[in-house]
Amino acid sequence: MFFLNRSSLLNLLTAVREYCVCSKSKRLSFDDLTTFSEEDLLNLTGISVSNLLALLKAVELSIRNTPARTVATTIGIFLFKLKSGLSNKVLSTLFDVSKSSVRRAIQTSRKVLMTDFVPFNLGFSHISREDVINKHTRNLAQLLFTENKEQVILVLDGTYIYIQKSGNFQFQRQTYSMHKGRPLVKPMVIVTTSGYFISVIGPYLANSKNNDASILHHIIKNNIEEIKNWVKENDIFVVDRGFRDATSVLEELGIHAQMPSFLPRGSNNYQLIWQTLHG
């Protein structure tokens, strides 16, 4: 996950300014991607030129050109908003469109991506078990964890998305993390051993009720994304010790949880090694 600090934000704004100075229109536009270097486009949108072209191809039938902006600029505004976090007022100046046009571009992009792009690239329904086993499982993981070629190995972990402090007091309390000391929400990320993203479920609130174990318990019990129909007995979930209270739920499905072993109370790594060597 990428977070902007003071220096990276300054570099981002400098890149925008340099582009606008070189551009004849004096405004930011994604209509001609050849004007961007690979590095500049990564700085502005977070994705490469080839990935942006593939994204535009996926949504070209669902987004129309308007007098104010093209399809490429509509998606570009959305990606730039995600990357920079700048206000719609600033974006309207940079792209030379009205603030309402920026708002509609963001809204349109979000809706179209959720219908035409996300379902084909994220979620348990977008990929088969066979593809996960044959294309997205490392040989070392199979050697360490599996007994046959029909077992799927998935890696699960909760992550954080930091957000601004809410003006709603109840939501403010629900999203404040005592552990991190700031407001956030928690999505559950599920990937293969090669790093391929299977699904991102959530986000969940940051209060104490939503630790990793309780989130996994909720996903299984409510069959989110029909996960119980996708996984099979003897599949393997690689998790950390934050999931220890959810192992019983996995055992009911016949799923094996692989997590780091606990050290006995009062012991350390050197004592554990000595006990292993000397029986």
CSV table of N, CA, C and O in Angstrom, one decimal, residues 110-195:
chain,number,residue,atom,x,y,z
A,110,ARG,N,-15.9,5.1,-10.7
A,110,ARG,CA,-16.1,4.1,-9.6
A,110,ARG,C,-17.2,3.1,-9.9
A,110,ARG,O,-17.0,1.9,-9.7
A,111,LYS,N,-18.3,3.6,-10.4
A,111,LYS,CA,-19.4,2.6,-10.7
A,111,LYS,C,-19.0,1.7,-11.9
A,111,LYS,O,-19.3,0.5,-11.8
A,112,VAL,N,-18.4,2.2,-12.9
A,112,VAL,CA,-18.1,1.4,-14.1
A,112,VAL,C,-17.0,0.4,-13.7
A,112,VAL,O,-17.1,-0.8,-14.1
A,113,LEU,N,-16.0,0.8,-13.0
A,113,LEU,CA,-15.0,-0.1,-12.6
A,113,LEU,C,-15.5,-1.3,-11.7
A,113,LEU,O,-15.1,-2.4,-11.8
A,114,MET,N,-16.5,-1.0,-10.9
A,114,MET,CA,-17.1,-2.0,-10.0
A,114,MET,C,-17.9,-3.0,-10.8
A,114,MET,O,-18.1,-4.1,-10.4
A,115,THR,N,-18.4,-2.6,-12.0
A,115,THR,CA,-19.2,-3.5,-12.8
A,115,THR,C,-18.5,-4.2,-13.9
A,115,THR,O,-18.7,-5.3,-14.2
A,116,ASP,N,-17.5,-3.4,-14.5
A,116,ASP,CA,-16.9,-3.9,-15.7
A,116,ASP,C,-15.4,-4.4,-15.5
A,116,ASP,O,-14.9,-5.0,-16.4
A,117,PHE,N,-14.8,-4.1,-14.4
A,117,PHE,CA,-13.4,-4.4,-14.2
A,117,PHE,C,-13.2,-5.3,-13.0
A,117,PHE,O,-12.6,-6.3,-13.1
A,118,VAL,N,-13.7,-4.8,-11.9
A,118,VAL,CA,-13.4,-5.5,-10.6
A,118,VAL,C,-13.8,-7.0,-10.6
A,118,VAL,O,-13.1,-7.9,-10.3
A,119,PRO,N,-15.1,-7.3,-11.0
A,119,PRO,CA,-15.5,-8.7,-11.0
A,119,PRO,C,-14.7,-9.7,-11.8
A,119,PRO,O,-14.7,-10.9,-11.6
A,120,PHE,N,-14.0,-9.1,-12.8
A,120,PHE,CA,-13.2,-10.0,-13.7
A,120,PHE,C,-11.7,-10.1,-13.3
A,120,PHE,O,-10.9,-10.8,-13.9
A,121,ASN,N,-11.4,-9.3,-12.2
A,121,ASN,CA,-10.0,-9.3,-11.8
A,121,ASN,C,-9.8,-9.5,-10.3
A,121,ASN,O,-8.7,-9.5,-9.8
A,122,LEU,N,-10.9,-9.5,-9.5
A,122,LEU,CA,-10.8,-9.7,-8.1
A,122,LEU,C,-12.0,-10.4,-7.6
A,122,LEU,O,-13.1,-10.2,-8.1
A,123,GLY,N,-11.8,-11.2,-6.5
A,123,GLY,CA,-12.9,-12.0,-6.0
A,123,GLY,C,-12.8,-13.5,-6.3
A,123,GLY,O,-12.2,-13.8,-7.4
A,124,PHE,N,-13.4,-14.3,-5.5
A,124,PHE,CA,-13.2,-15.8,-5.7
A,124,PHE,C,-13.8,-16.3,-7.0
A,124,PHE,O,-13.5,-17.3,-7.6
A,125,SER,N,-14.8,-15.5,-7.6
A,125,SER,CA,-15.5,-16.0,-8.8
A,125,SER,C,-14.7,-15.7,-10.0
A,125,SER,O,-15.0,-16.2,-11.1
A,126,HIS,N,-13.6,-14.9,-9.9
A,126,HIS,CA,-12.9,-14.5,-11.2
A,126,HIS,C,-11.8,-15.5,-11.6
A,126,HIS,O,-11.2,-15.4,-12.6
A,127,ILE,N,-11.5,-16.5,-10.7
A,127,ILE,CA,-10.5,-17.4,-11.0
A,127,ILE,C,-10.8,-18.8,-10.5
A,127,ILE,O,-11.5,-18.9,-9.5
A,128,SER,N,-10.4,-19.8,-11.2
A,128,SER,CA,-10.7,-21.2,-10.8
A,128,SER,C,-9.6,-21.7,-9.9
A,128,SER,O,-8.5,-21.2,-9.8
A,129,ARG,N,-9.9,-22.8,-9.2
A,129,ARG,CA,-9.0,-23.5,-8.3
A,129,ARG,C,-7.8,-24.0,-9.1
A,129,ARG,O,-6.6,-23.9,-8.7
A,130,GLU,N,-8.1,-24.5,-10.3
A,130,GLU,CA,-7.0,-25.1,-11.2
A,130,GLU,C,-6.0,-24.0,-11.6
A,130,GLU,O,-4.8,-24.3,-11.6
A,131,ASP,N,-6.5,-22.8,-11.9
A,131,ASP,CA,-5.6,-21.7,-12.3
A,131,ASP,C,-4.7,-21.3,-11.1
A,131,ASP,O,-3.5,-21.0,-11.3
A,132,VAL,N,-5.3,-21.3,-9.9
A,132,VAL,CA,-4.5,-20.9,-8.7
A,132,VAL,C,-3.4,-22.0,-8.5
A,132,VAL,O,-2.2,-21.6,-8.2
A,133,ILE,N,-3.7,-23.2,-8.6
A,133,ILE,CA,-2.8,-24.3,-8.3
A,133,ILE,C,-1.7,-24.3,-9.4
A,133,ILE,O,-0.5,-24.4,-9.1
A,134,ASN,N,-2.1,-24.2,-10.7
A,134,ASN,CA,-1.1,-24.4,-11.8
A,134,ASN,C,-0.3,-23.1,-12.1
A,134,ASN,O,0.8,-23.2,-12.6
A,135,LYS,N,-0.9,-22.0,-11.9
A,135,LYS,CA,-0.3,-20.7,-12.4
A,135,LYS,C,0.2,-19.8,-11.2
A,135,LYS,O,1.0,-18.9,-11.5
A,136,HIS,N,-0.4,-19.9,-10.1
A,136,HIS,CA,-0.1,-18.9,-9.0
A,136,HIS,C,0.3,-19.5,-7.7
A,136,HIS,O,0.1,-18.9,-6.6
A,137,THR,N,0.9,-20.7,-7.7
A,137,THR,CA,1.4,-21.4,-6.5
A,137,THR,C,2.8,-21.7,-6.7
A,137,THR,O,3.2,-22.4,-7.7
A,138,ARG,N,3.7,-21.2,-5.8
A,138,ARG,CA,5.1,-21.5,-5.9
A,138,ARG,C,5.4,-22.9,-5.5
A,138,ARG,O,4.8,-23.5,-4.7
A,139,ASN,N,6.5,-23.4,-6.2
A,139,ASN,CA,6.9,-24.8,-6.0
A,139,ASN,C,7.3,-25.0,-4.5
A,139,ASN,O,7.1,-26.1,-4.0
A,140,LEU,N,8.0,-24.0,-3.9
A,140,LEU,CA,8.4,-24.2,-2.6
A,140,LEU,C,7.3,-24.3,-1.6
A,140,LEU,O,7.3,-25.1,-0.7
A,141,ALA,N,6.2,-23.6,-1.9
A,141,ALA,CA,5.0,-23.7,-1.0
A,141,ALA,C,4.4,-25.0,-1.1
A,141,ALA,O,3.9,-25.6,-0.1
A,142,GLN,N,4.3,-25.6,-2.3
A,142,GLN,CA,3.8,-26.9,-2.5
A,142,GLN,C,4.6,-27.9,-1.8
A,142,GLN,O,4.1,-28.9,-1.2
A,143,LEU,N,5.9,-27.8,-1.9
A,143,LEU,CA,6.8,-28.7,-1.2
A,143,LEU,C,6.7,-28.7,0.3
A,143,LEU,O,6.7,-29.7,1.0
A,144,LEU,N,6.5,-27.5,0.9
A,144,LEU,CA,6.4,-27.3,2.3
A,144,LEU,C,5.0,-27.7,2.9
A,144,LEU,O,5.0,-28.3,4.0
A,145,PHE,N,3.9,-27.4,2.2
A,145,PHE,CA,2.6,-27.5,2.8
A,145,PHE,C,1.7,-28.6,2.2
A,145,PHE,O,0.8,-29.1,2.9
A,146,THR,N,1.9,-29.0,0.9
A,146,THR,CA,0.9,-29.8,0.3
A,146,THR,C,1.3,-31.3,0.3
A,146,THR,O,2.5,-31.6,0.3
A,147,GLU,N,0.3,-32.2,0.2
A,147,GLU,CA,0.5,-33.6,0.0
A,147,GLU,C,0.1,-34.1,-1.4
A,147,GLU,O,0.5,-35.1,-1.8
A,148,ASN,N,-0.7,-33.3,-2.1
A,148,ASN,CA,-1.1,-33.6,-3.4
A,148,ASN,C,-1.3,-32.3,-4.2
A,148,ASN,O,-1.3,-31.2,-3.7
A,149,LYS,N,-1.6,-32.5,-5.5
A,149,LYS,CA,-1.7,-31.4,-6.4
A,149,LYS,C,-3.1,-30.7,-6.4
A,149,LYS,O,-3.3,-29.8,-7.2
A,150,GLU,N,-4.0,-31.2,-5.6
A,150,GLU,CA,-5.3,-30.7,-5.6
A,150,GLU,C,-5.6,-29.7,-4.5
A,150,GLU,O,-6.7,-29.2,-4.3
A,151,GLN,N,-4.6,-29.5,-3.6
A,151,GLN,CA,-4.8,-28.5,-2.5
A,151,GLN,C,-4.4,-27.1,-2.9
A,151,GLN,O,-3.4,-26.9,-3.5
A,152,VAL,N,-5.3,-26.2,-2.5
A,152,VAL,CA,-5.0,-24.8,-2.8
A,152,VAL,C,-4.4,-24.2,-1.5
A,152,VAL,O,-4.8,-24.4,-0.4
A,153,ILE,N,-3.4,-23.3,-1.8
A,153,ILE,CA,-2.7,-22.6,-0.7
A,153,ILE,C,-3.0,-21.1,-0.8
A,153,ILE,O,-2.7,-20.5,-1.8
A,154,LEU,N,-3.6,-20.6,0.2
A,154,LEU,CA,-4.0,-19.2,0.2
A,154,LEU,C,-3.3,-18.5,1.4
A,154,LEU,O,-3.2,-19.1,2.5
A,155,VAL,N,-2.9,-17.3,1.3
A,155,VAL,CA,-2.3,-16.5,2.4
A,155,VAL,C,-3.3,-15.4,2.7
A,155,VAL,O,-3.7,-14.6,1.9
A,156,LEU,N,-3.6,-15.3,4.0
A,156,LEU,CA,-4.6,-14.3,4.5
A,156,LEU,C,-4.0,-13.4,5.5
A,156,LEU,O,-3.2,-13.8,6.3
A,157,ASP,N,-4.3,-12.1,5.4
A,157,ASP,CA,-3.9,-11.1,6.4
A,157,ASP,C,-4.8,-9.9,6.3
A,157,ASP,O,-5.2,-9.5,5.2
A,158,GLY,N,-5.0,-9.3,7.4
A,158,GLY,CA,-5.7,-8.0,7.5
A,158,GLY,C,-4.8,-6.9,7.3
A,158,GLY,O,-3.6,-6.9,7.8
A,159,THR,N,-5.2,-5.8,6.6
A,159,THR,CA,-4.3,-4.7,6.4
A,159,THR,C,-5.1,-3.4,6.7
A,159,THR,O,-6.3,-3.5,7.2
A,160,TYR,N,-4.5,-2.3,6.6
A,160,TYR,CA,-5.1,-1.0,7.0
A,160,TYR,C,-5.2,0.0,5.9
A,160,TYR,O,-4.3,0.1,5.1
A,161,ILE,N,-6.3,0.7,5.9
A,161,ILE,CA,-6.5,1.9,5.0
A,161,ILE,C,-6.7,3.0,5.9
A,161,ILE,O,-7.8,3.1,6.6
A,162,TYR,N,-5.8,4.0,6.0
A,162,TYR,CA,-5.9,5.1,6.8
A,162,TYR,C,-6.9,6.1,6.2
A,162,TYR,O,-6.9,6.4,5.0
A,163,ILE,N,-7.7,6.7,7.1
A,163,ILE,CA,-8.8,7.6,6.6
A,163,ILE,C,-8.7,8.9,7.4
A,163,ILE,O,-8.0,8.9,8.5
A,164,GLN,N,-9.4,9.9,7.0
A,164,GLN,CA,-9.5,11.2,7.8
A,164,GLN,C,-10.4,11.0,8.9
A,164,GLN,O,-11.3,10.1,8.9
A,165,LYS,N,-10.3,11.8,9.9
A,165,LYS,CA,-11.1,11.8,11.1
A,165,LYS,C,-12.5,12.2,10.7
A,165,LYS,O,-12.7,13.2,10.0
A,166,SER,N,-13.5,11.4,11.0
A,166,SER,CA,-14.9,11.7,10.6
A,166,SER,C,-15.6,12.7,11.6
A,166,SER,O,-15.2,12.7,12.8
A,167,GLY,N,-16.5,13.4,11.0
A,167,GLY,CA,-17.3,14.4,11.8
A,167,GLY,C,-18.4,13.7,12.5
A,167,GLY,O,-19.0,14.3,13.5
A,168,ASN,N,-18.7,12.4,12.2
A,168,ASN,CA,-19.7,11.6,12.8
A,168,ASN,C,-19.1,11.0,14.0
A,168,ASN,O,-18.2,10.1,13.9
A,169,PHE,N,-19.6,11.3,15.2
A,169,PHE,CA,-18.9,10.8,16.5
A,169,PHE,C,-18.9,9.3,16.6
A,169,PHE,O,-17.9,8.7,16.9
A,170,GLN,N,-20.1,8.7,16.3
A,170,GLN,CA,-20.2,7.3,16.4
A,170,GLN,C,-19.2,6.6,15.4
A,170,GLN,O,-18.5,5.6,15.7
A,171,PHE,N,-19.2,7.0,14.1
A,171,PHE,CA,-18.3,6.4,13.1
A,171,PHE,C,-16.9,6.7,13.5
A,171,PHE,O,-16.0,5.9,13.2
A,172,GLN,N,-16.6,7.9,14.1
A,172,GLN,CA,-15.3,8.3,14.5
A,172,GLN,C,-14.8,7.3,15.5
A,172,GLN,O,-13.6,6.8,15.5
A,173,ARG,N,-15.6,6.9,16.5
A,173,ARG,CA,-15.2,5.9,17.5
A,173,ARG,C,-15.0,4.5,16.9
A,173,ARG,O,-14.1,3.8,17.2
A,174,GLN,N,-15.8,4.1,15.9
A,174,GLN,CA,-15.7,2.8,15.3
A,174,GLN,C,-14.5,2.7,14.4
A,174,GLN,O,-14.1,1.5,14.2
A,175,THR,N,-14.0,3.8,13.9
A,175,THR,CA,-12.9,3.7,13.0
A,175,THR,C,-11.5,4.1,13.6
A,175,THR,O,-10.5,4.1,12.9
A,176,TYR,N,-11.6,4.4,14.9
A,176,TYR,CA,-10.3,4.8,15.6
A,176,TYR,C,-9.6,3.5,16.1
A,176,TYR,O,-10.2,2.8,16.8
A,177,SER,N,-8.4,3.3,15.7
A,177,SER,CA,-7.6,2.2,16.1
A,177,SER,C,-6.7,2.5,17.3
A,177,SER,O,-5.8,3.4,17.2
A,178,MET,N,-7.0,1.9,18.4
A,178,MET,CA,-6.1,2.1,19.6
A,178,MET,C,-4.7,1.6,19.3
A,178,MET,O,-3.7,2.1,19.8
A,179,HIS,N,-4.6,0.5,18.5
A,179,HIS,CA,-3.3,0.0,18.1
A,179,HIS,C,-2.4,0.9,17.3
A,179,HIS,O,-1.2,1.1,17.6
A,180,LYS,N,-3.0,1.6,16.3
A,180,LYS,CA,-2.3,2.4,15.4
A,180,LYS,C,-2.4,3.9,15.9
A,180,LYS,O,-1.6,4.7,15.4
A,181,GLY,N,-3.4,4.2,16.7
A,181,GLY,CA,-3.5,5.6,17.2
A,181,GLY,C,-4.0,6.6,16.1
A,181,GLY,O,-3.7,7.8,16.2
A,182,ARG,N,-4.8,6.1,15.2
A,182,ARG,CA,-5.4,6.9,14.1
A,182,ARG,C,-6.6,6.2,13.5
A,182,ARG,O,-6.7,5.0,13.6
A,183,PRO,N,-7.4,7.0,12.8
A,183,PRO,CA,-8.6,6.4,12.2
A,183,PRO,C,-8.2,5.5,11.0
A,183,PRO,O,-7.4,5.9,10.2
A,184,LEU,N,-8.9,4.4,10.8
A,184,LEU,CA,-8.6,3.5,9.7
A,184,LEU,C,-9.8,2.5,9.5
A,184,LEU,O,-10.6,2.4,10.4
A,185,VAL,N,-9.8,1.8,8.4
A,185,VAL,CA,-10.6,0.7,8.2
A,185,VAL,C,-9.8,-0.5,7.8
A,185,VAL,O,-8.6,-0.3,7.4
A,186,LYS,N,-10.3,-1.7,7.9
A,186,LYS,CA,-9.5,-2.9,7.8
A,186,LYS,C,-10.1,-3.9,6.8
A,186,LYS,O,-11.1,-4.5,7.0
A,187,PRO,N,-9.5,-3.9,5.6
A,187,PRO,CA,-9.9,-5.0,4.6
A,187,PRO,C,-9.1,-6.3,4.9
A,187,PRO,O,-8.0,-6.2,5.4
A,188,MET,N,-9.7,-7.4,4.5
A,188,MET,CA,-9.0,-8.7,4.6
A,188,MET,C,-8.5,-9.0,3.2
A,188,MET,O,-9.3,-9.1,2.3
A,189,VAL,N,-7.2,-9.2,3.1
A,189,VAL,CA,-6.5,-9.5,1.8
A,189,VAL,C,-6.2,-11.0,1.7
A,189,VAL,O,-5.7,-11.5,2.6
A,190,ILE,N,-6.6,-11.6,0.6
A,190,ILE,CA,-6.4,-13.0,0.3
A,190,ILE,C,-5.6,-13.1,-1.0
A,190,ILE,O,-6.0,-12.7,-2.0
A,191,VAL,N,-4.4,-13.7,-0.9
A,191,VAL,CA,-3.5,-13.8,-2.0
A,191,VAL,C,-3.0,-15.2,-2.1
A,191,VAL,O,-3.1,-16.0,-1.2
A,192,THR,N,-2.4,-15.5,-3.2
A,192,THR,CA,-1.7,-16.8,-3.4
A,192,THR,C,-0.3,-16.7,-3.0
A,192,THR,O,0.2,-15.6,-2.6
A,193,THR,N,0.5,-17.8,-3.0
A,193,THR,CA,1.9,-17.8,-2.5
A,193,THR,C,2.8,-17.0,-3.5
A,193,THR,O,3.9,-16.7,-3.2
A,194,SER,N,2.3,-16.8,-4.7
A,194,SER,CA,3.1,-16.0,-5.7
A,194,SER,C,2.8,-14.5,-5.6
A,194,SER,O,3.4,-13.7,-6.3
A,195,GLY,N,1.8,-14.1,-4.7
A,195,GLY,CA,1.5,-12.7,-4.5
A,195,GLY,C,0.3,-12.3,-5.4
A,195,GLY,O,-0.1,-11.1,-5.3
